[in-house]
Amino acid sequence: MYKGLTIIFGFLFIGEILSEVFNLPIPGNVIGMILLTFALLFNVIKLEDVEREAEFFIRNMSVMFIPPGVGVISYWGLIKSQAVPIFGALIISFALTLILTAKFVELLRGGER
Amino acid sequence: MNALGIFLTIAVFYLFSKLYEKKRAFYLNPVMLSIIAIASILHLTGISYETYMESAKILSFFLGPAVVSLAIPLYKQREIIKEYSKQIFAGIVFGGTLAILSAFYAAKLLGGSESVLLSIAPKSITTAIAIGVSEKIGGIPALTAVLVILTGIFGNAIGIEMLNAFKIKDRVARGLAMGVTSHGLGTARIILDDELSGAVSGLAMALNGVFTSLILPYLLKLLQ
């Protein structure tokens, strides 16, 4: 277990360092994810050394979003004063992007079959 | 009351997860219901958000290793992702641009203020990138963070149901659309349904974050 955790937190840490040192707009965790993917592809890291620990984190990702979600209430005043454009735009943009992007990719995939 | 926030979050989430297991209806989404329930509990008891966050923030800290962990489904699905890399990249450019334009213009049509337009434009990308982008283009970073989370909650609560309603069966298309639209919260949900869709969603979330942070400043110059 500690081997897997060392790898995961190690890549997170490396990602954070790179993000800060090079002043990148990409957060450390995304850089860490990209680097770990390459480390697996080039056999620097073995899948079975991190698989169990990684799957635990991924399976439980939903609960990690609850505290910042509760934080939305702190900004209620700001949201309320512009409620119509904010919620209207969020809903319209969400539905359009989700469905049209899915249809677009499905079309591209169908065209090549 | 050191353990208050973490106990409250886990206990409430546990109860709503049990309920969701019994009846899988979209309006019983445990993330959405937990946020509403906890916000209500804090409001009714007068406990401050800061007191709650003292220990609850430990949970959000694990988003860091969780995002790094998305490398594992990506690696395991590498053959399929390589096979469809062209469609995946085209989908990110299409979806990433559409997410920005549709949010910007819908907010403008509905009478949004300048700062709302700029804060809502990066709402489909992961929080940490969105905050940085918002700052760069003159939005309100705190408002952007809230809008990112709300967009994510939509994806987590009804994304899969909407894809089903529109009869989108292609697993690559489903994952890509979720990741591009609803970043980590969408990924967290779809990966429980299907590992391939989840892997594509995690990849789309990462690449769309990079894509949006690169094009948004230039896109806004054209729009304004």
Coordinates of N, CA, C and O in Angstrom, one line a residue, chain A residues 5 7-13 16 25-43 45-47 50-76 78-79 81-82 84-113, chain B residues 9 13 31 34-35 38-39 42 49 52-53 56 59-76 78 84 87 90-91 94-95 98-99 102-103 106-107 110-113 116 120 123 126 128-129 142-143 146-147 149-151 154-156 158-159 162-163 166-170 172-173 176-178 180-182 184-185 188 191-192 195 202-203 206 210 213:
Chain A
L5 N 1.0 4.6 -2.6 CA 0.8 5.9 -2.2 C 2.0 6.8 -2.4 O 1.9 8.0 -2.8
I7 N 4.1 6.5 -4.9 CA 4.1 6.9 -6.3 C 3.1 8.0 -6.6 O 3.4 9.0 -7.2
I8 N 1.9 7.8 -6.1 CA 0.8 8.8 -6.4 C 1.2 10.2 -5.8 O 1.1 11.2 -6.5
F9 N 1.5 10.2 -4.5 CA 1.9 11.5 -3.9 C 3.2 12.1 -4.5 O 3.3 13.3 -4.6
G10 N 4.1 11.2 -4.9 CA 5.3 11.6 -5.5 C 5.0 12.3 -6.8 O 5.6 13.4 -7.1
F11 N 4.2 11.8 -7.7 CA 3.8 12.4 -8.9 C 3.1 13.7 -8.7 O 3.2 14.7 -9.5
L12 N 2.2 13.7 -7.7 CA 1.5 15.0 -7.4 C 2.5 16.1 -7.0 O 2.4 17.2 -7.4
F13 N 3.5 15.7 -6.2 CA 4.5 16.6 -5.7 C 5.4 17.2 -6.8 O 5.6 18.4 -7.0
E16 N 3.4 19.6 -8.8 CA 3.3 20.9 -8.1 C 4.5 21.7 -8.3 O 4.5 22.9 -8.5
P25 N 0.2 27.6 -16.3 CA -1.3 27.8 -15.9 C -1.9 26.5 -15.6 O -3.1 26.5 -15.1
I26 N -1.2 25.4 -15.8 CA -1.8 24.0 -15.5 C -1.5 23.6 -14.1 O -0.4 23.7 -13.6
P27 N -2.5 23.2 -13.3 CA -2.3 22.8 -11.9 C -1.4 21.5 -11.8 O -1.4 20.7 -12.7
G28 N -0.7 21.4 -10.6 CA 0.2 20.3 -10.4 C -0.5 19.0 -10.5 O 0.2 18.0 -11.0
N29 N -1.7 18.8 -10.1 CA -2.3 17.5 -10.2 C -2.5 17.0 -11.6 O -2.4 15.8 -11.9
V30 N -2.8 17.9 -12.5 CA -3.0 17.6 -13.9 C -1.7 17.2 -14.5 O -1.5 16.2 -15.3
I31 N -0.6 18.0 -14.2 CA 0.7 17.6 -14.7 C 1.1 16.3 -14.1 O 1.7 15.4 -14.9
G32 N 0.9 16.0 -12.9 CA 1.2 14.7 -12.2 C 0.5 13.6 -13.0 O 1.1 12.5 -13.2
M33 N -0.8 13.8 -13.3 CA -1.5 12.8 -14.0 C -0.9 12.4 -15.4 O -0.7 11.3 -15.8
I34 N -0.5 13.5 -16.1 CA 0.1 13.3 -17.5 C 1.5 12.6 -17.3 O 1.7 11.6 -18.0
L35 N 2.3 13.0 -16.3 CA 3.6 12.4 -16.1 C 3.5 10.9 -15.7 O 4.2 10.1 -16.2
L36 N 2.5 10.6 -14.8 CA 2.3 9.2 -14.4 C 1.8 8.3 -15.5 O 2.3 7.2 -15.7
T37 N 1.0 8.9 -16.4 CA 0.6 8.1 -17.6 C 1.8 7.8 -18.5 O 2.0 6.6 -18.9
F38 N 2.7 8.7 -18.7 CA 3.9 8.5 -19.4 C 4.9 7.5 -18.7 O 5.4 6.6 -19.3
A39 N 4.9 7.6 -17.4 CA 5.8 6.7 -16.6 C 5.3 5.3 -16.8 O 6.1 4.3 -16.8
L40 N 4.0 5.1 -16.8 CA 3.4 3.7 -17.0 C 3.6 3.3 -18.5 O 4.0 2.1 -18.7
L41 N 3.5 4.2 -19.4 CA 3.7 3.8 -20.8 C 5.1 3.4 -21.1 O 5.4 2.5 -21.9
F42 N 6.1 4.0 -20.4 CA 7.5 3.7 -20.7 C 8.0 2.8 -19.7 O 9.3 2.6 -19.5
N43 N 7.1 2.1 -18.9 CA 7.5 1.0 -18.0 C 8.4 1.5 -16.8 O 9.2 0.7 -16.3
I45 N 7.1 2.9 -14.2 CA 6.2 2.4 -13.1 C 5.4 1.2 -13.5 O 5.0 1.2 -14.7
K46 N 5.3 0.3 -12.6 CA 4.5 -0.9 -13.0 C 3.0 -0.7 -12.5 O 2.8 -0.2 -11.4
L47 N 2.1 -1.1 -13.4 CA 0.7 -0.9 -13.1 C 0.3 -1.5 -11.8 O -0.4 -0.8 -11.0
V50 N 0.6 0.5 -8.4 CA -0.3 1.7 -8.0 C -1.7 1.4 -8.2 O -2.6 2.2 -7.7
E51 N -2.1 0.4 -8.9 CA -3.5 0.2 -9.3 C -4.5 0.2 -8.2 O -5.5 1.0 -8.3
R52 N -4.3 -0.5 -7.1 CA -5.3 -0.6 -6.1 C -5.5 0.7 -5.4 O -6.6 1.2 -5.1
E53 N -4.4 1.4 -5.1 CA -4.5 2.7 -4.4 C -5.2 3.7 -5.3 O -6.0 4.5 -4.8
A54 N -4.8 3.8 -6.6 CA -5.4 4.7 -7.5 C -6.9 4.5 -7.6 O -7.7 5.4 -7.6
E55 N -7.3 3.2 -7.7 CA -8.7 2.9 -7.9 C -9.5 3.3 -6.7 O -10.6 3.7 -6.8
F56 N -8.9 3.2 -5.5 CA -9.5 3.7 -4.3 C -9.8 5.2 -4.3 O -10.9 5.7 -4.1
F57 N -8.8 6.0 -4.7 CA -9.0 7.4 -4.8 C -10.1 7.8 -5.9 O -11.0 8.6 -5.6
I58 N -10.0 7.1 -7.0 CA -11.0 7.4 -8.1 C -12.4 7.0 -7.7 O -13.3 7.8 -7.9
R59 N -12.6 5.9 -7.1 CA -13.9 5.4 -6.7 C -14.6 6.4 -5.7 O -15.8 6.5 -5.7
N60 N -13.7 7.1 -4.9 CA -14.3 8.0 -3.9 C -14.1 9.5 -4.2 O -14.2 10.3 -3.3
M61 N -14.0 9.8 -5.5 CA -13.8 11.1 -5.9 C -15.0 12.0 -5.6 O -14.8 13.2 -5.3
S62 N -16.2 11.5 -5.8 CA -17.4 12.3 -5.6 C -17.5 13.0 -4.3 O -17.8 14.2 -4.2
V63 N -17.2 12.3 -3.2 CA -17.3 12.9 -1.9 C -16.3 14.1 -1.7 O -16.6 15.0 -0.9
M64 N -15.2 14.1 -2.4 CA -14.2 15.1 -2.2 C -14.7 16.5 -2.7 O -14.1 17.5 -2.4
F65 N -15.8 16.5 -3.6 CA -16.3 17.7 -4.1 C -17.3 18.4 -3.2 O -17.8 19.5 -3.5
I66 N -17.7 17.6 -2.1 CA -18.8 18.2 -1.3 C -18.4 19.5 -0.5 O -19.1 20.4 -0.6
P67 N -17.2 19.5 0.2 CA -16.9 20.7 0.9 C -16.8 22.0 0.0 O -17.5 22.9 0.3
P68 N -16.1 21.9 -1.2 CA -16.2 23.1 -2.0 C -17.6 23.4 -2.5 O -18.0 24.6 -2.7
G69 N -18.4 22.4 -2.7 CA -19.8 22.6 -3.1 C -20.6 23.3 -2.1 O -21.4 24.3 -2.4
V70 N -20.4 23.0 -0.8 CA -21.0 23.7 0.3 C -20.6 25.2 0.3 O -21.4 26.1 0.7
G71 N -19.3 25.4 -0.1 CA -18.8 26.7 -0.1 C -19.6 27.7 -1.1 O -19.5 28.9 -0.9
V72 N -20.3 27.1 -2.0 CA -21.2 27.9 -2.9 C -22.1 28.9 -2.1 O -22.3 30.0 -2.5
I73 N -22.5 28.4 -0.9 CA -23.5 29.3 -0.2 C -22.8 30.6 0.3 O -23.5 31.6 0.5
S74 N -21.5 30.6 0.4 CA -20.8 31.8 0.9 C -20.9 32.9 -0.2 O -20.8 34.1 0.1
Y75 N -21.2 32.5 -1.4 CA -21.3 33.5 -2.5 C -22.7 33.7 -2.9 O -23.0 34.2 -4.0
W76 N -23.7 33.4 -2.1 CA -25.1 33.4 -2.5 C -25.5 34.8 -2.9 O -26.3 35.0 -3.8
L78 N -23.8 37.3 -4.2 CA -23.3 37.6 -5.5 C -24.1 36.9 -6.6 O -24.4 37.5 -7.7
I79 N -24.4 35.6 -6.4 CA -25.2 34.8 -7.3 C -26.6 35.4 -7.5 O -27.1 35.5 -8.6
S81 N -27.9 38.3 -7.1 CA -28.1 39.6 -7.8 C -28.1 39.4 -9.3 O -28.6 40.2 -10.1
Q82 N -27.5 38.3 -9.8 CA -27.4 38.0 -11.3 C -27.9 36.6 -11.5 O -27.4 35.9 -12.4
V84 N -30.6 35.2 -13.0 CA -31.2 34.8 -14.3 C -30.0 34.6 -15.3 O -29.9 33.5 -15.9
P85 N -29.2 35.6 -15.5 CA -28.1 35.3 -16.5 C -27.2 34.1 -16.0 O -26.7 33.3 -16.9
I86 N -26.9 34.0 -14.7 CA -26.0 33.0 -14.3 C -26.6 31.6 -14.5 O -26.0 30.7 -15.1
F87 N -27.8 31.4 -13.9 CA -28.4 30.0 -14.0 C -28.8 29.7 -15.4 O -28.7 28.6 -15.9
G88 N -29.4 30.7 -16.1 CA -29.8 30.5 -17.5 C -28.6 30.1 -18.4 O -28.7 29.1 -19.1
A89 N -27.5 30.8 -18.3 CA -26.3 30.5 -19.1 C -25.7 29.2 -18.7 O -25.3 28.4 -19.6
L90 N -25.7 28.9 -17.4 CA -25.1 27.6 -17.0 C -25.9 26.4 -17.6 O -25.3 25.5 -18.1
I91 N -27.2 26.5 -17.5 CA -28.1 25.4 -17.9 C -28.0 25.3 -19.5 O -27.8 24.2 -20.0
I92 N -28.2 26.4 -20.2 CA -28.1 26.4 -21.6 C -26.8 25.9 -22.1 O -26.7 24.9 -23.0
S93 N -25.7 26.4 -21.6 CA -24.3 26.0 -22.0 C -24.1 24.6 -21.7 O -23.5 23.8 -22.5
F94 N -24.5 24.1 -20.5 CA -24.3 22.7 -20.1 C -25.0 21.8 -21.1 O -24.3 20.8 -21.6
A95 N -26.2 22.0 -21.3 CA -27.0 21.1 -22.2 C -26.5 21.1 -23.6 O -26.2 20.0 -24.2
L96 N -26.2 22.3 -24.2 CA -25.7 22.4 -25.5 C -24.4 21.7 -25.7 O -24.1 20.9 -26.6
T97 N -23.4 22.0 -24.8 CA -22.1 21.4 -24.9 C -22.1 19.9 -24.7 O -21.5 19.2 -25.5
L98 N -22.8 19.4 -23.7 CA -22.8 18.0 -23.5 C -23.4 17.2 -24.7 O -22.8 16.3 -25.2
I99 N -24.6 17.6 -25.2 CA -25.2 16.9 -26.3 C -24.6 17.1 -27.6 O -24.3 16.1 -28.3
L100 N -24.2 18.3 -28.0 CA -23.6 18.6 -29.3 C -22.2 18.0 -29.4 O -21.9 17.4 -30.4
T101 N -21.5 18.0 -28.3 CA -20.1 17.4 -28.3 C -20.2 15.9 -28.5 O -19.5 15.3 -29.3
A102 N -21.1 15.3 -27.7 CA -21.3 13.9 -27.8 C -21.8 13.5 -29.3 O -21.3 12.5 -29.8
K103 N -22.7 14.2 -29.8 CA -23.2 13.9 -31.2 C -22.1 14.1 -32.2 O -21.9 13.3 -33.1
F104 N -21.3 15.2 -32.0 CA -20.2 15.5 -32.9 C -19.2 14.3 -33.0 O -18.8 13.8 -34.0
V105 N -18.8 13.8 -31.8 CA -17.8 12.7 -31.7 C -18.4 11.4 -32.2 O -17.8 10.7 -32.9
E106 N -19.7 11.2 -31.9 CA -20.4 10.0 -32.4 C -20.4 10.0 -33.9 O -20.2 9.0 -34.6
L107 N -20.7 11.2 -34.5 CA -20.7 11.3 -36.0 C -19.3 11.0 -36.6 O -19.2 10.3 -37.6
L108 N -18.3 11.6 -36.0 CA -16.9 11.3 -36.4 C -16.6 9.8 -36.4 O -15.9 9.3 -37.3
R109 N -17.0 9.2 -35.3 CA -16.7 7.8 -35.1 C -17.5 6.9 -36.1 O -16.9 6.0 -36.7
G110 N -18.7 7.3 -36.4 CA -19.6 6.6 -37.3 C -19.0 6.7 -38.7 O -19.1 5.7 -39.5
G111 N -18.5 7.9 -39.0 CA -18.0 8.1 -40.4 C -16.8 7.3 -40.7 O -16.6 7.1 -41.9
E112 N -16.1 6.8 -39.7 CA -14.9 6.0 -40.0 C -15.0 4.5 -39.9 O -14.1 3.8 -40.1
R113 N -16.2 4.1 -39.6 CA -16.4 2.7 -39.4 C -16.5 1.9 -40.7 O -17.0 2.5 -41.7
Chain B
T9 N -19.8 15.5 6.7 CA -19.7 15.2 5.2 C -19.9 13.7 4.9 O -20.7 13.3 4.1
F13 N -23.2 12.0 3.3 CA -22.9 11.3 2.0 C -23.3 9.8 2.1 O -23.8 9.2 1.2
V31 N -24.2 13.5 -4.3 CA -23.3 14.7 -4.2 C -24.2 16.0 -4.0 O -24.0 16.8 -3.1
S34 N -26.2 16.0 -0.7 CA -25.3 16.2 0.5 C -25.0 17.7 0.6 O -25.0 18.2 1.7
I35 N -24.7 18.3 -0.5 CA -24.3 19.8 -0.5 C -25.5 20.6 0.0 O -25.4 21.4 0.9
I38 N -26.1 19.7 3.9 CA -25.0 20.3 4.8 C -25.2 21.8 4.8 O -25.1 22.4 5.9
A39 N -25.4 22.4 3.7 CA -25.6 23.9 3.7 C -26.8 24.2 4.6 O -26.8 25.2 5.4
L42 N -25.9 23.8 8.3 CA -25.1 24.9 8.8 C -25.9 26.1 9.0 O -25.8 26.8 10.0
Y49 N -19.3 28.4 8.1 CA -18.7 27.6 7.0 C -17.2 27.4 7.4 O -16.7 26.3 7.1
Y52 N -17.0 24.5 9.8 CA -17.2 23.3 9.0 C -16.0 22.9 8.2 O -15.5 21.7 8.2
M53 N -15.4 23.9 7.5 CA -14.2 23.6 6.6 C -13.0 23.2 7.4 O -12.1 22.5 6.8
A56 N -13.4 19.5 7.1 CA -13.9 19.0 5.8 C -12.9 19.2 4.7 O -12.9 18.4 3.7
L59 N -11.0 16.3 3.1 CA -11.5 15.5 2.0 C -11.2 16.1 0.7 O -10.8 15.3 -0.3
S60 N -11.3 17.4 0.5 CA -11.0 18.0 -0.8 C -9.6 17.9 -1.1 O -9.2 17.9 -2.3
F61 N -8.7 17.8 -0.1 CA -7.3 17.7 -0.3 C -7.0 16.5 -1.2 O -6.1 16.5 -2.1
F62 N -7.8 15.4 -1.0 CA -7.6 14.2 -1.7 C -8.0 14.2 -3.2 O -7.7 13.3 -4.0
L63 N -8.5 15.4 -3.7 CA -8.8 15.6 -5.1 C -7.4 15.6 -5.8 O -7.4 15.2 -7.0
G64 N -6.4 16.1 -5.2 CA -5.0 16.1 -5.8 C -4.6 14.7 -6.2 O -4.4 14.4 -7.4
P65 N -4.4 13.8 -5.3 CA -4.0 12.4 -5.6 C -5.1 11.7 -6.5 O -4.7 10.9 -7.3
A66 N -6.4 12.1 -6.4 CA -7.4 11.4 -7.2 C -7.2 11.8 -8.7 O -7.3 11.0 -9.6
V67 N -6.9 13.1 -8.9 CA -6.6 13.5 -10.3 C -5.4 12.8 -10.9 O -5.4 12.3 -12.0
V68 N -4.3 12.7 -10.1 CA -3.1 12.0 -10.5 C -3.5 10.5 -10.8 O -3.0 10.0 -11.8
S69 N -4.4 9.9 -10.0 CA -4.8 8.5 -10.2 C -5.5 8.3 -11.5 O -5.6 7.1 -11.9
L70 N -6.1 9.3 -12.1 CA -6.8 9.1 -13.4 C -5.8 8.6 -14.5 O -6.2 8.2 -15.5
A71 N -4.5 8.7 -14.2 CA -3.5 8.1 -15.1 C -3.7 6.6 -15.3 O -3.4 6.1 -16.4
I72 N -4.3 5.9 -14.3 CA -4.4 4.5 -14.3 C -5.5 4.0 -15.4 O -5.2 3.2 -16.3
P73 N -6.7 4.6 -15.3 CA -7.7 4.2 -16.4 C -7.2 4.6 -17.8 O -7.4 4.0 -18.7
L74 N -6.5 5.8 -17.8 CA -5.9 6.3 -19.1 C -5.0 5.2 -19.7 O -5.0 4.9 -20.8
Y75 N -4.1 4.7 -18.8 CA -3.1 3.7 -19.2 C -3.8 2.4 -19.6 O -3.4 1.8 -20.6
K76 N -4.7 2.0 -18.8 CA -5.4 0.7 -19.1 C -6.2 0.7 -20.4 O -6.4 -0.3 -21.1
R78 N -5.3 2.5 -23.0 CA -4.5 3.2 -24.0 C -4.7 2.8 -25.5 O -4.6 3.7 -26.4
Y84 N -8.6 6.1 -31.3 CA -9.5 7.2 -31.6 C -9.0 8.6 -31.3 O -9.7 9.5 -31.0
Q87 N -10.4 11.7 -33.2 CA -11.8 12.1 -32.9 C -11.8 12.7 -31.5 O -12.5 13.6 -31.2
A90 N -10.4 16.3 -31.9 CA -11.4 17.1 -32.6 C -12.5 17.4 -31.6 O -13.0 18.6 -31.6
G91 N -12.9 16.5 -30.8 CA -14.0 16.7 -29.9 C -13.7 17.7 -28.8 O -14.5 18.5 -28.4
F94 N -13.8 21.1 -30.5 CA -15.2 21.5 -30.7 C -15.9 21.8 -29.4 O -16.5 22.9 -29.2
G95 N -15.8 20.9 -28.4 CA -16.6 21.0 -27.2 C -16.0 22.1 -26.3 O -16.8 22.9 -25.7
L98 N -17.2 25.4 -27.8 CA -18.6 25.5 -27.7 C -19.0 25.9 -26.2 O -19.9 26.7 -26.0
A99 N -18.3 25.3 -25.3 CA -18.6 25.5 -23.8 C -18.3 27.0 -23.5 O -19.1 27.7 -22.8
S102 N -21.0 29.3 -25.8 CA -22.4 29.2 -25.4 C -22.6 29.9 -24.1 O -23.6 30.5 -23.9
A103 N -21.7 29.7 -23.1 CA -21.8 30.3 -21.8 C -21.8 31.9 -21.9 O -22.6 32.6 -21.4
A106 N -25.0 33.2 -24.0 CA -26.2 33.0 -23.2 C -26.3 34.0 -22.1 O -27.3 34.6 -21.8
A107 N -25.2 34.2 -21.4 CA -25.2 35.1 -20.2 C -25.4 36.6 -20.8 O -26.1 37.4 -20.2
L110 N -29.0 37.1 -21.7 CA -29.9 37.2 -20.5 C -29.6 38.4 -19.6 O -30.1 38.5 -18.5
G111 N -28.7 39.3 -20.1 CA -28.5 40.5 -19.4 C -27.4 40.4 -18.3 O -27.4 41.2 -17.3
G112 N -26.5 39.5 -18.5 CA -25.4 39.4 -17.5 C -24.4 40.6 -17.5 O -24.2 41.2 -18.6
S113 N -23.9 41.0 -16.4 CA -22.9 42.0 -16.3 C -21.6 41.6 -16.9 O -21.3 40.4 -17.0
V116 N -19.8 39.0 -14.9 CA -20.4 37.7 -15.0 C -20.0 37.0 -16.3 O -19.6 35.8 -16.3
I120 N -18.0 33.5 -16.2 CA -18.7 32.3 -16.6 C -18.0 31.6 -17.8 O -18.1 30.4 -18.0
K123 N -16.1 28.2 -17.3 CA -16.8 27.4 -16.3 C -16.8 25.8 -16.5 O -17.1 25.1 -15.6
T126 N -11.5 22.4 -15.0 CA -11.3 22.0 -13.6 C -11.0 23.3 -12.8 O -10.3 24.2 -13.3
A128 N -9.0 24.5 -10.5 CA -7.7 25.2 -10.3 C -7.3 25.9 -11.6 O -6.7 27.1 -11.5
I129 N -7.5 25.4 -12.8 CA -7.2 26.0 -14.0 C -8.1 27.2 -14.3 O -7.7 28.3 -14.6
A142 N -13.4 34.0 -7.5 CA -14.3 33.3 -6.6 C -15.6 32.9 -7.2 O -16.1 31.8 -7.0
L143 N -16.2 33.8 -8.1 CA -17.4 33.5 -8.8 C -17.2 32.4 -9.8 O -18.0 31.5 -9.9
V146 N -17.3 29.1 -8.1 CA -18.7 28.7 -7.8 C -19.3 28.1 -9.0 O -20.0 27.1 -9.0
L147 N -19.1 28.8 -10.2 CA -19.8 28.4 -11.4 C -19.2 27.1 -11.9 O -20.0 26.3 -12.5
I149 N -18.1 24.7 -10.0 CA -18.7 23.6 -9.2 C -20.1 23.4 -9.6 O -20.6 22.2 -9.7
L150 N -20.9 24.4 -9.8 CA -22.3 24.2 -10.2 C -22.4 23.5 -11.5 O -23.2 22.6 -11.7
T151 N -21.6 23.8 -12.5 CA -21.5 23.1 -13.8 C -21.2 21.6 -13.5 O -21.8 20.7 -14.1
F154 N -24.2 19.7 -12.1 CA -25.2 19.3 -13.2 C -24.7 18.0 -13.9 O -25.5 17.1 -14.1
G155 N -23.4 18.0 -14.2 CA -22.9 16.8 -14.9 C -23.0 15.6 -14.1 O -23.4 14.5 -14.5
N156 N -22.7 15.7 -12.8 CA -22.7 14.6 -11.9 C -24.1 14.1 -11.7 O -24.4 12.9 -11.6
I158 N -27.1 14.9 -13.7 CA -28.0 14.5 -14.8 C -27.3 14.3 -16.1 O -27.9 14.0 -17.1
G159 N -25.9 14.3 -16.1 CA -25.2 14.1 -17.3 C -25.5 12.8 -18.0 O -25.8 12.8 -19.2
M162 N -29.0 12.6 -19.4 CA -29.2 13.4 -20.6 C -28.6 12.7 -21.8 O -29.2 12.6 -22.9
L163 N -27.5 12.1 -21.6 CA -26.9 11.3 -22.7 C -27.8 10.2 -23.1 O -27.9 9.9 -24.3
F166 N -30.8 11.4 -25.1 CA -30.5 11.7 -26.5 C -30.0 10.5 -27.2 O -29.4 10.7 -28.3
K167 N -30.1 9.3 -26.6 CA -29.7 8.1 -27.3 C -28.2 8.1 -27.8 O -27.9 7.6 -28.9
I168 N -27.3 8.6 -27.0 CA -25.9 8.6 -27.3 C -25.3 7.3 -26.7 O -25.2 7.3 -25.5
K169 N -24.9 6.4 -27.5 CA -24.5 5.1 -27.0 C -23.0 4.9 -27.0 O -22.4 4.2 -26.3
D170 N -22.3 5.6 -28.0 CA -20.9 5.5 -28.2 C -20.1 5.9 -26.9 O -20.2 7.0 -26.4
V172 N -16.9 6.3 -26.2 CA -15.9 7.4 -26.3 C -16.6 8.7 -26.4 O -16.2 9.7 -25.7
A173 N -17.7 8.8 -27.2 CA -18.4 10.1 -27.3 C -19.0 10.5 -25.9 O -19.0 11.7 -25.5
L176 N -16.1 11.6 -23.6 CA -15.5 12.9 -24.0 C -16.4 14.1 -23.7 O -16.0 15.1 -23.1
A177 N -17.7 13.9 -24.0 CA -18.7 15.0 -23.7 C -18.7 15.3 -22.2 O -18.8 16.5 -21.8
M178 N -18.7 14.3 -21.4 CA -18.8 14.5 -19.9 C -17.5 15.3 -19.4 O -17.6 16.2 -18.7
V180 N -15.4 17.2 -21.1 CA -15.3 18.5 -21.7 C -16.3 19.5 -21.0 O -16.0 20.6 -20.8
T181 N -17.5 18.9 -20.7 CA -18.5 19.8 -20.1 C -18.4 19.9 -18.6 O -18.6 21.0 -18.1
S182 N -18.2 18.8 -17.9 CA -18.3 18.9 -16.5 C -17.1 18.4 -15.7 O -17.2 18.0 -14.6
G184 N -14.0 17.3 -13.5 CA -13.8 16.3 -12.5 C -15.1 15.7 -11.9 O -15.2 14.4 -11.7
L185 N -16.1 16.5 -11.7 CA -17.3 16.0 -11.1 C -18.1 15.1 -12.1 O -18.7 14.1 -11.7
A188 N -16.0 11.8 -12.2 CA -16.2 11.0 -11.0 C -17.5 10.2 -11.2 O -17.5 9.0 -10.7
I191 N -17.1 7.4 -14.5 CA -16.2 6.4 -14.4 C -16.7 5.2 -13.5 O -16.3 4.1 -13.6
L192 N -17.8 5.5 -12.7 CA -18.4 4.5 -11.9 C -19.3 3.6 -12.9 O -19.6 2.4 -12.6
E195 N -15.5 2.1 -17.4 CA -14.1 2.5 -17.3 C -13.6 3.2 -18.5 O -12.8 4.2 -18.4
G202 N -11.6 11.7 -18.2 CA -10.4 12.2 -17.4 C -9.4 12.9 -18.4 O -8.9 14.0 -18.1
L203 N -9.2 12.2 -19.5 CA -8.2 12.8 -20.5 C -8.8 14.1 -21.0 O -8.1 15.1 -21.2
A206 N -8.5 17.0 -18.6 CA -7.1 17.5 -18.6 C -6.8 18.4 -19.8 O -6.3 19.5 -19.7
V210 N -6.2 22.6 -20.5 CA -5.0 23.2 -21.2 C -5.5 24.0 -22.4 O -5.1 25.2 -22.6
S213 N -7.3 27.3 -21.4 CA -6.4 28.3 -20.8 C -5.6 28.9 -21.9 O -5.2 30.1 -21.8

